[in-house]
PDB file of C-alpha atoms and ligand atoms in Angstrom:
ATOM      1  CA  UNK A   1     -25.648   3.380 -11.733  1.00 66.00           C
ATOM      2  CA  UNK A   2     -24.394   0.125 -10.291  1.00 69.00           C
ATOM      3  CA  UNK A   3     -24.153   1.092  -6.271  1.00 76.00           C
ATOM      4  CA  UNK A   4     -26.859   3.004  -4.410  1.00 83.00           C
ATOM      5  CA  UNK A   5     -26.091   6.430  -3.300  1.00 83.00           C
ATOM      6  CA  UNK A   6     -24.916   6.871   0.058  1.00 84.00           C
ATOM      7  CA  UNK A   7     -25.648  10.464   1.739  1.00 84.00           C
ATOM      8  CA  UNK A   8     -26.503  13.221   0.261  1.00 87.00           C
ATOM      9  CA  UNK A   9     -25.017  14.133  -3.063  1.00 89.00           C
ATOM     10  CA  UNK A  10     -23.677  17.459  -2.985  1.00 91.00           C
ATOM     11  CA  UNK A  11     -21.196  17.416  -6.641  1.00 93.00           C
ATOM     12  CA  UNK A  12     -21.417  15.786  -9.668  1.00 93.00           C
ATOM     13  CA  UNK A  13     -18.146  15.924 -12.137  1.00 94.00           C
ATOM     14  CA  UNK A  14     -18.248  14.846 -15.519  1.00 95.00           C
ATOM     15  CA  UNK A  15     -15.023  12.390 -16.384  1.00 93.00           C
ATOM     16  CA  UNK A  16     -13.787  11.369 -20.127  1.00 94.00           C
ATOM     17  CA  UNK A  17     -11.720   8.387 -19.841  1.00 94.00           C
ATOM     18  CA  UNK A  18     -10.618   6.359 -22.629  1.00 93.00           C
ATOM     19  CA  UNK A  19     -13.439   3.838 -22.360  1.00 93.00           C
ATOM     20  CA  UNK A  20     -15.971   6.787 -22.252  1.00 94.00           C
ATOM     21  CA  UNK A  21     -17.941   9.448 -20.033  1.00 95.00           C
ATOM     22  CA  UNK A  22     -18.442   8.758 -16.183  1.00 93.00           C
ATOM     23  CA  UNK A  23     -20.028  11.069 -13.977  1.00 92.00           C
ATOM     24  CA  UNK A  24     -18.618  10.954 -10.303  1.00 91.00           C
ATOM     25  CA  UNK A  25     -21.020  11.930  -7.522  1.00 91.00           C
ATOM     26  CA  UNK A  26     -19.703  13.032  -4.471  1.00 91.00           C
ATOM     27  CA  UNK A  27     -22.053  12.523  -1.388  1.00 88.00           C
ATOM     28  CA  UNK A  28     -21.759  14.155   1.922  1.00 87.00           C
ATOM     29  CA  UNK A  29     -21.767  11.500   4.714  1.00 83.00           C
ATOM     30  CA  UNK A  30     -21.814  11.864   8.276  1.00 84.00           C
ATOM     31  CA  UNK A  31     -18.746  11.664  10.412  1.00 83.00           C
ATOM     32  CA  UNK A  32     -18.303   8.157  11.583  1.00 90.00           C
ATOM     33  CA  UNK A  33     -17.382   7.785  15.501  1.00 95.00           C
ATOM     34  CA  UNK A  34     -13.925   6.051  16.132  1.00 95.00           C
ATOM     35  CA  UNK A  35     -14.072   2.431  17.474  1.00 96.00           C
ATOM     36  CA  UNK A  36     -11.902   1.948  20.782  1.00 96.00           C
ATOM     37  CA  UNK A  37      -8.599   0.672  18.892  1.00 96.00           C
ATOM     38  CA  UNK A  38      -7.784  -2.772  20.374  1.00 96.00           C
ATOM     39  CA  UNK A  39      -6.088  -4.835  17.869  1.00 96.00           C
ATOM     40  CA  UNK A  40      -3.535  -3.528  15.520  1.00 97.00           C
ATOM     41  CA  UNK A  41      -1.320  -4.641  12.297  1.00 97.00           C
ATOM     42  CA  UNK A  42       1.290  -2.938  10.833  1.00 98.00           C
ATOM     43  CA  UNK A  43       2.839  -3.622   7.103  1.00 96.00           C
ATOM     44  CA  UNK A  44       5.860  -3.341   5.106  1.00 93.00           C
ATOM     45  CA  UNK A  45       6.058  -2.292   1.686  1.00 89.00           C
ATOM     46  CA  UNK A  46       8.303  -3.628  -0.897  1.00 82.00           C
ATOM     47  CA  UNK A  47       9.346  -4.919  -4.479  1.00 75.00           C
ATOM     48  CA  UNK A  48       9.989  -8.495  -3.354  1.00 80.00           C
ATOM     49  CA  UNK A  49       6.281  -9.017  -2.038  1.00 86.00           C
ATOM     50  CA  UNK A  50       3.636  -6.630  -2.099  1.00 89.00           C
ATOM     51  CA  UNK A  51       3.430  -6.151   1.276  1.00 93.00           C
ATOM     52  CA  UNK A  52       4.503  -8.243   4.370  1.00 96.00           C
ATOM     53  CA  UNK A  53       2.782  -7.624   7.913  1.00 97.00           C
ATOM     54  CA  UNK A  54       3.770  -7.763  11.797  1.00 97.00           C
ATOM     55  CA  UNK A  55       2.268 -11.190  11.967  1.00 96.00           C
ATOM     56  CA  UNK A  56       5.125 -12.259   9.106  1.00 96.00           C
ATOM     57  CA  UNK A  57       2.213 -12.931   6.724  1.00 96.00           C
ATOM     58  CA  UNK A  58       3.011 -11.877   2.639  1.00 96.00           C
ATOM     59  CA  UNK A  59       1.031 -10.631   0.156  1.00 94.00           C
ATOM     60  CA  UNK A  60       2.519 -11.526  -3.528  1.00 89.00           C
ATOM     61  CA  UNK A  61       2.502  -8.760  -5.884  1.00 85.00           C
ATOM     62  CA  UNK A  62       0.045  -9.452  -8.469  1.00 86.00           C
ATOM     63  CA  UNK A  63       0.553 -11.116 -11.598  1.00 81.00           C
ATOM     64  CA  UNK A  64      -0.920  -8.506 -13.714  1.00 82.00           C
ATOM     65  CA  UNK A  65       1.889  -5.880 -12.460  1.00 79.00           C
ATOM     66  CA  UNK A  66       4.515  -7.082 -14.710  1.00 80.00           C
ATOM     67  CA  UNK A  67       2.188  -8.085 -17.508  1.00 86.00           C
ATOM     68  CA  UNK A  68       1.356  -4.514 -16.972  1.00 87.00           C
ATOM     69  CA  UNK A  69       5.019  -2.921 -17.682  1.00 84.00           C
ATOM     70  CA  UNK A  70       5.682  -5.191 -20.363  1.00 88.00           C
ATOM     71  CA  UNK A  71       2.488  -3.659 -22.212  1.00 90.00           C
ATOM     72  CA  UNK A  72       3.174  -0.240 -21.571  1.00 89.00           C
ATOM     73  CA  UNK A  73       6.680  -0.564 -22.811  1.00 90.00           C
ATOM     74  CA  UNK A  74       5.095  -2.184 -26.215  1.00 93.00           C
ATOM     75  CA  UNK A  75       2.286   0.050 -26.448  1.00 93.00           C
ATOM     76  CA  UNK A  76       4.047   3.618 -25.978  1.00 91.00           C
ATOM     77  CA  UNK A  77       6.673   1.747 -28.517  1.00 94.00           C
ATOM     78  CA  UNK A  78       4.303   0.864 -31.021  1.00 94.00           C
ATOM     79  CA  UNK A  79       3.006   5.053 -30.706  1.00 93.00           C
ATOM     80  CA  UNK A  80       6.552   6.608 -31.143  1.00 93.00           C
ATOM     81  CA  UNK A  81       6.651   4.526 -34.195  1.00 95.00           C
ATOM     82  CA  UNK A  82       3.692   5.742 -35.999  1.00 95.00           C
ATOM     83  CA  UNK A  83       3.181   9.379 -37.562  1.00 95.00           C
ATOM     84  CA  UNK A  84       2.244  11.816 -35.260  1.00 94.00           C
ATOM     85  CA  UNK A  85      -1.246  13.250 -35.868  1.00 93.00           C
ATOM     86  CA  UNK A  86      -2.177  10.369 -38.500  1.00 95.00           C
ATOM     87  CA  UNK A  87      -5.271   8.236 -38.238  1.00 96.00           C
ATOM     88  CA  UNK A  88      -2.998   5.284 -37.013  1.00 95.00           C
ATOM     89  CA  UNK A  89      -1.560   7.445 -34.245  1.00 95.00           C
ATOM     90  CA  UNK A  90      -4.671   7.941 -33.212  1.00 95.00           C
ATOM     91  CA  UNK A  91      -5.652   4.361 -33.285  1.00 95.00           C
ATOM     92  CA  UNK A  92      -2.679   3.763 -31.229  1.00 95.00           C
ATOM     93  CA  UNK A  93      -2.748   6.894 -28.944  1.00 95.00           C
ATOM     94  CA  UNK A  94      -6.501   5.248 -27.970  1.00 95.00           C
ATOM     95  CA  UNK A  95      -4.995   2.352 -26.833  1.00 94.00           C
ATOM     96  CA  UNK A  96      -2.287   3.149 -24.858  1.00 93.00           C
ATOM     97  CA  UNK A  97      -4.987   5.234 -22.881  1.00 94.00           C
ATOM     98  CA  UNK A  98      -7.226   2.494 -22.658  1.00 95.00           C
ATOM     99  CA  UNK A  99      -4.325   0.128 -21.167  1.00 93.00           C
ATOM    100  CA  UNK A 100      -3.343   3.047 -18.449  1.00 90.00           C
ATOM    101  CA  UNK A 101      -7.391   3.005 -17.916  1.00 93.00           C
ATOM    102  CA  UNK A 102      -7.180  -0.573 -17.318  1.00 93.00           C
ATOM    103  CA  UNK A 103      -4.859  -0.971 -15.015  1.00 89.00           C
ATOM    104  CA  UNK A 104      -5.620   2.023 -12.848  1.00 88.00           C
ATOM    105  CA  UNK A 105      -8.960   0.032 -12.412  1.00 92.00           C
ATOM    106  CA  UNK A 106      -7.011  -3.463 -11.447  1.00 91.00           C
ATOM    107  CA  UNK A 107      -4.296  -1.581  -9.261  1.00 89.00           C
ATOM    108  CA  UNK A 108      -7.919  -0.151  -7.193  1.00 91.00           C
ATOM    109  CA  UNK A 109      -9.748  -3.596  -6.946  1.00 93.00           C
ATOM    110  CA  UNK A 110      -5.991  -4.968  -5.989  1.00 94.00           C
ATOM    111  CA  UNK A 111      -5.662  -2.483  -2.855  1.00 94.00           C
ATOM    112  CA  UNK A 112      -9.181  -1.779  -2.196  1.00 95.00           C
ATOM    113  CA  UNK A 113      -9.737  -5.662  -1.069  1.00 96.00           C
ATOM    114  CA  UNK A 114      -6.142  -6.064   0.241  1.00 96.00           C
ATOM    115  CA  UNK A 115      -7.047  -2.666   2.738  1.00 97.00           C
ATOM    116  CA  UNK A 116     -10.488  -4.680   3.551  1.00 96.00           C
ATOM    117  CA  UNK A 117      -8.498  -7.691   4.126  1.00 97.00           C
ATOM    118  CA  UNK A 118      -6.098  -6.582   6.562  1.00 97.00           C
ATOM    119  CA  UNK A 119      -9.232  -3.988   8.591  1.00 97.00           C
ATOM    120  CA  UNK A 120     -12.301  -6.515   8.298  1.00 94.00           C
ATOM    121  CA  UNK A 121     -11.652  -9.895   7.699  1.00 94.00           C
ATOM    122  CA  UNK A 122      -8.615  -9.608   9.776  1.00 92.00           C
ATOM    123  CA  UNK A 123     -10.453  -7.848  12.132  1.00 93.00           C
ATOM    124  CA  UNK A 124      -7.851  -5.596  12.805  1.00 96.00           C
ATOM    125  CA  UNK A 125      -8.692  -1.336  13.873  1.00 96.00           C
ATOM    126  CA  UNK A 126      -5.573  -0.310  14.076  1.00 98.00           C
ATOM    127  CA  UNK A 127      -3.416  -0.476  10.579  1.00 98.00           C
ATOM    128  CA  UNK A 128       0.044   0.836  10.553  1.00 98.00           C
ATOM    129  CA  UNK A 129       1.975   1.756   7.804  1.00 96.00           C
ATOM    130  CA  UNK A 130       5.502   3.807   6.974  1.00 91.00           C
ATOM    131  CA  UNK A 131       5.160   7.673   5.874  1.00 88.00           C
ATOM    132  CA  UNK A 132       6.539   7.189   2.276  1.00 75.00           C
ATOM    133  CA  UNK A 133       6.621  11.356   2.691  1.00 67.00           C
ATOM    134  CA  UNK A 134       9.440  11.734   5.307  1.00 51.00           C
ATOM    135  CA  UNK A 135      11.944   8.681   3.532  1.00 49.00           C
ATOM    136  CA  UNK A 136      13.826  10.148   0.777  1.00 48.00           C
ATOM    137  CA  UNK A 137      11.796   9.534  -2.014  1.00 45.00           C
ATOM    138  CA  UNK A 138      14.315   9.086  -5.021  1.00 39.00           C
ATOM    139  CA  UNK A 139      16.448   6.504  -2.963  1.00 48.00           C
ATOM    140  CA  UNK A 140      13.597   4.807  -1.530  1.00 51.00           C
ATOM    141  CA  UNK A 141      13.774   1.213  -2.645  1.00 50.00           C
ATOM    142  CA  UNK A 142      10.035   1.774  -3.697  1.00 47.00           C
ATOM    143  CA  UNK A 143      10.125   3.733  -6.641  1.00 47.00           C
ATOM    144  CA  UNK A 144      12.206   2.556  -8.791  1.00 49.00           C
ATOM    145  CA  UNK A 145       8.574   1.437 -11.429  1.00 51.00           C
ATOM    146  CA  UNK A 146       6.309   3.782 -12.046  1.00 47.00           C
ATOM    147  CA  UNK A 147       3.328   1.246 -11.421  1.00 49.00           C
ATOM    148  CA  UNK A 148       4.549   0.748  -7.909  1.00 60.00           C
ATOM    149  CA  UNK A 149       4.927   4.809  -7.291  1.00 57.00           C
ATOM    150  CA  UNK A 150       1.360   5.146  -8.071  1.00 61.00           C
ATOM    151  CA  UNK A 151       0.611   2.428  -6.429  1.00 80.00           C
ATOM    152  CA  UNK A 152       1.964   2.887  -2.473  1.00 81.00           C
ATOM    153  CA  UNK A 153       0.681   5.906  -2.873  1.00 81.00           C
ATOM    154  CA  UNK A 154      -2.970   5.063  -3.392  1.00 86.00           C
ATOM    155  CA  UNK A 155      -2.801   1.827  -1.213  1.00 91.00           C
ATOM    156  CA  UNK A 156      -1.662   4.354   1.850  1.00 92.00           C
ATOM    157  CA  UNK A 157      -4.415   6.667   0.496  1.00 92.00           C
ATOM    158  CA  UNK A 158      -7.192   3.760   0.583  1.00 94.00           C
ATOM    159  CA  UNK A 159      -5.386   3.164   4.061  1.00 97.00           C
ATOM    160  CA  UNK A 160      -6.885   6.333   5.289  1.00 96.00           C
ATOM    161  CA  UNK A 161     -10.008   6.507   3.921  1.00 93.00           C
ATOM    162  CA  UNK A 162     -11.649   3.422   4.364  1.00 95.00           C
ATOM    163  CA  UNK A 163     -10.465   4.271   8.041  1.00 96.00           C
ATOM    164  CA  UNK A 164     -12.105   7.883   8.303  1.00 94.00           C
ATOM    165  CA  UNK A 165     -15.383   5.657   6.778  1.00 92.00           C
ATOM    166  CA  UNK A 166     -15.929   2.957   8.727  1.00 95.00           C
ATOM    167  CA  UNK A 167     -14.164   4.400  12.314  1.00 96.00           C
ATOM    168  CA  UNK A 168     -11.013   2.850  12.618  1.00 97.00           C
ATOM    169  CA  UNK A 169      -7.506   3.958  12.704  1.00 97.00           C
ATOM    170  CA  UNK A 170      -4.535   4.394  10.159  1.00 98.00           C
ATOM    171  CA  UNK A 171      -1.203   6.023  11.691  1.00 97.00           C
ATOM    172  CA  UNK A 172       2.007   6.231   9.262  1.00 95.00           C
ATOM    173  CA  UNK A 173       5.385   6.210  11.437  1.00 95.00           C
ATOM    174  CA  UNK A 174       8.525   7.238  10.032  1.00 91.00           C
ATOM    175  CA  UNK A 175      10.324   4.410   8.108  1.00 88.00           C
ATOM    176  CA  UNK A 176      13.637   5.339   8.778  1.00 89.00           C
ATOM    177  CA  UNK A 177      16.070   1.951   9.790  1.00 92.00           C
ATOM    178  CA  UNK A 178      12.965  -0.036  10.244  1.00 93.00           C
ATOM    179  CA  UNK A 179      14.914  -2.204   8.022  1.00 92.00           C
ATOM    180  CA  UNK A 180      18.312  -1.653   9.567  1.00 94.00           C
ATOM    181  CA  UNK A 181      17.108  -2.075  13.593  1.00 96.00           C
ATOM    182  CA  UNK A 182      16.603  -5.450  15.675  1.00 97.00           C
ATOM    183  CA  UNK A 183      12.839  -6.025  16.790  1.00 96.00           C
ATOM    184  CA  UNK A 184      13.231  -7.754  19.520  1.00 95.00           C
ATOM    185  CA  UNK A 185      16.611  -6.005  21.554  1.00 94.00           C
ATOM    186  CA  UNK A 186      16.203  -2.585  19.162  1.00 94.00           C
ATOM    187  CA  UNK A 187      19.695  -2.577  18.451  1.00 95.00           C
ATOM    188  CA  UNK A 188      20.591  -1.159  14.865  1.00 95.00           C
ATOM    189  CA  UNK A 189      22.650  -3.461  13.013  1.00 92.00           C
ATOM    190  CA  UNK A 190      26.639  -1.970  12.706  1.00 88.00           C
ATOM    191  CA  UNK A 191      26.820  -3.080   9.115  1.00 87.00           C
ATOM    192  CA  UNK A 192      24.083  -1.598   6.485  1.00 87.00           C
ATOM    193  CA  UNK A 193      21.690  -4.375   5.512  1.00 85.00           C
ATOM    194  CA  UNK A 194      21.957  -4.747   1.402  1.00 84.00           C
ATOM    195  CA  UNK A 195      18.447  -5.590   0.054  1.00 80.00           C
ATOM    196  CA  UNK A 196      19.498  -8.852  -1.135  1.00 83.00           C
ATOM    197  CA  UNK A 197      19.911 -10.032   2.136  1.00 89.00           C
ATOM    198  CA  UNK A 198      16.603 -11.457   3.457  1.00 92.00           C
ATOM    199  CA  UNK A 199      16.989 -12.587   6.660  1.00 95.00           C
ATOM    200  CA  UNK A 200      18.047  -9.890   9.581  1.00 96.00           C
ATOM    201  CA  UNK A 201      20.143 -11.809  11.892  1.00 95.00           C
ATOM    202  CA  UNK A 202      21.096  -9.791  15.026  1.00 95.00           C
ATOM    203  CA  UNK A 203      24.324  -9.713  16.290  1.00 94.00           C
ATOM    204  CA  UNK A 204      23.358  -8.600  19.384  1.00 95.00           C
ATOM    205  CA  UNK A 205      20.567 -10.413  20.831  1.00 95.00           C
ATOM    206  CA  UNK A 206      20.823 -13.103  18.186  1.00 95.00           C
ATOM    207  CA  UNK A 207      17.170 -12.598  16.737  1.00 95.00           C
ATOM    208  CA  UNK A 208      16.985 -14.801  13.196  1.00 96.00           C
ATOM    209  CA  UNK A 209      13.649 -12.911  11.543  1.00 96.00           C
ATOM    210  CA  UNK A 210      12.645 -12.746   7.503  1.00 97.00           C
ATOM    211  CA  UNK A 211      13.648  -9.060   7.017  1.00 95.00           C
ATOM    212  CA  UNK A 212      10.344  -7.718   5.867  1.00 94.00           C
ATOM    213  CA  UNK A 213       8.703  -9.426   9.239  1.00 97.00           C
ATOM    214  CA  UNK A 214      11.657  -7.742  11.140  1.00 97.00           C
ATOM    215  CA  UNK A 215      10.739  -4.089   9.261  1.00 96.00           C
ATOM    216  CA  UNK A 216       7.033  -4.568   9.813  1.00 97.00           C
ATOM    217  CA  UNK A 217       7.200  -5.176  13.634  1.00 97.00           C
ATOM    218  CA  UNK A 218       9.369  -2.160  13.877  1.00 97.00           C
ATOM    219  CA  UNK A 219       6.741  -0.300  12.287  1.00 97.00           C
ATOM    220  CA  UNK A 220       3.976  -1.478  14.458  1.00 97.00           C
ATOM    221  CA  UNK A 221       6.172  -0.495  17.455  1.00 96.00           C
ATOM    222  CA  UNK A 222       6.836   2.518  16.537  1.00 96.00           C
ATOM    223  CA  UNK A 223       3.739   3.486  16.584  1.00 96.00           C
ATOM    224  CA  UNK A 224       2.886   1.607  19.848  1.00 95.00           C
ATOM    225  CA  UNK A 225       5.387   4.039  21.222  1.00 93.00           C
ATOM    226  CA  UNK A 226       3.493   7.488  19.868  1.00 94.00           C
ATOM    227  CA  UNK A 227      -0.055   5.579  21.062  1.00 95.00           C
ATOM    228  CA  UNK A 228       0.861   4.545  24.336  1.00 92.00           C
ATOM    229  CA  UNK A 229      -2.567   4.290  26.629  1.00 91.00           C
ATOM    230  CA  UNK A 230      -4.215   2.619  23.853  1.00 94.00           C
ATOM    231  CA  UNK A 231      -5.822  -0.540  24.528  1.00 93.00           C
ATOM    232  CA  UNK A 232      -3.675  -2.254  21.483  1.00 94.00           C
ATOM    233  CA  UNK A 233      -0.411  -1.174  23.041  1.00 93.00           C
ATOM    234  CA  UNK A 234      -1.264  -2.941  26.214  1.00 91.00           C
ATOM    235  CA  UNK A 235      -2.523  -5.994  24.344  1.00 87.00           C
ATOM    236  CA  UNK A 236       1.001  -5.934  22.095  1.00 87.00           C
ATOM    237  CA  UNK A 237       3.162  -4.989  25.763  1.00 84.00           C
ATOM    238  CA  UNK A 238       1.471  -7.645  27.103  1.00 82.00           C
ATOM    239  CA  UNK A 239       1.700 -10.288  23.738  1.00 76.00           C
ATOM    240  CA  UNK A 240       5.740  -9.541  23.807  1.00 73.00           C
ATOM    241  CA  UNK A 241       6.084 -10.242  27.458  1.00 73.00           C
ATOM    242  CA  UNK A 242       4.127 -13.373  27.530  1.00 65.00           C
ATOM    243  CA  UNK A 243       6.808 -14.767  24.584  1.00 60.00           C
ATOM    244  CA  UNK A 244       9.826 -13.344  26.438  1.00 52.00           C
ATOM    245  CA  UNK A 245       8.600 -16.028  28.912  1.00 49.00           C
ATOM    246  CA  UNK A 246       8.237 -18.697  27.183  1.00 42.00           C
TER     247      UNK A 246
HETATM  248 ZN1   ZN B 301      18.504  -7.973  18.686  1.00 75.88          ZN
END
């Protein structure tokens, strides 16, 4: 075992992955109390960068993603090309279960330190995300590879449980226009925003923002609107007002 048991272990499930046996142990831990929520972040997902938040910081996607694709194209490749059944296929079969094993593992350590990131080191307690659920899924401009489907989907699942651990707070808002809608005035643009266009100029108020920054502040108040009486939202009201006056 290479991490001490936390709780009390109440199930243990027997696992054969492609490297070998793993047992899991699920533990029973006490409920943790919510922290008052006073400082929030919200992100963006995408294909350009991983994931860009309210402050306009990015997070690349990581180099292994690609290297990733390219070796499941050549490994499911080298399988259809070998007799089905035969010791070769076998051989092969292995591997291509072993690279899937792999990279489930990186894609975890990837998004279970980029979740810490953005809660502890940050020291953010509030972390807002979009609700991949309610956007139409097969148009989404998410999924179009299947390592990113998996992936949102466990980073916004990470999202949640590290804050249900350690006390904090994870709300998903509805993403639609977030992309599409001014900021600062909350105007929606009049022509549809292609995704090659990277900066979201407003023609209303005149707001010049990186379009990902734009999306991401939209998110945050978004939910700043369904939280209102939360310390956070006062602290954001109160941010956004003191740069109107400057
Ligand atoms: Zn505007």
């Amino acid at each position: 075992m290479h991490r001490s048991l936390q709780g009390d272990p109440k199930e243990v499930t027997l696992v054969k992955k492609a490297s070998g046996w793993y047992a899991h142990i699920s533990c029973e831990l006490p409920d943790t109390p919510k922290v008052e929520p006073t400082d929030a972040i919200a992100v963006d997902v995408g294909t350009t960068h991983y994931l860009t938040t309210s402050e306009g910081e990015k997070e690349d996607n990581p180099r292994w993603y690609r290297q990733a694709e390219g070796l499941l194209r050549k490994h499911s490749k080298d399988l259809s090309r070998k007799k089905k059944g035969s010791q070769r296929w076998q051989k092969q079969k292995h591997k291509l279960a072993l690279h899937h094993e792999r990279t489930t593992n990186k894609r975890k350590d990837f998004i279970g330190k980029l979740v810490y990131k953005l809660y502890h080191h940050q020291k953010n307690n509030v972390l807002v995300a979009e609700d991949l659920r309610v956007s139409n899924m097969i148009q989404n401009k998410h999924l179009s590879k299947s390592i990113s489907d998996a992936s949102w989907v466990t980073f916004f699942e990470w999202c949640a449980s590290i804050a249900e651990r350690d006390g904090l707070h994870f709300h998903q808002v509805d993403p639609k226009n977030t992309s599409q809608t001014c900021s600062a005035c909350g105007q929606k643009s009049q022509k549809k925003l292609s995704l090659a266009i990277r900066t979201f100029n407003c023609q209303f108020c005149g707001t010049s923002l990186d379009r990902d920054h734009n999306a991401a502040l939209n998110i945050l108040l978004r939910a700043a609107c369904a939280h209102r009486g939360e310390r956070w939202v006062t602290n954001l009201t109160e941010t956004r007002n003191l740069s109107v006056d400057r």
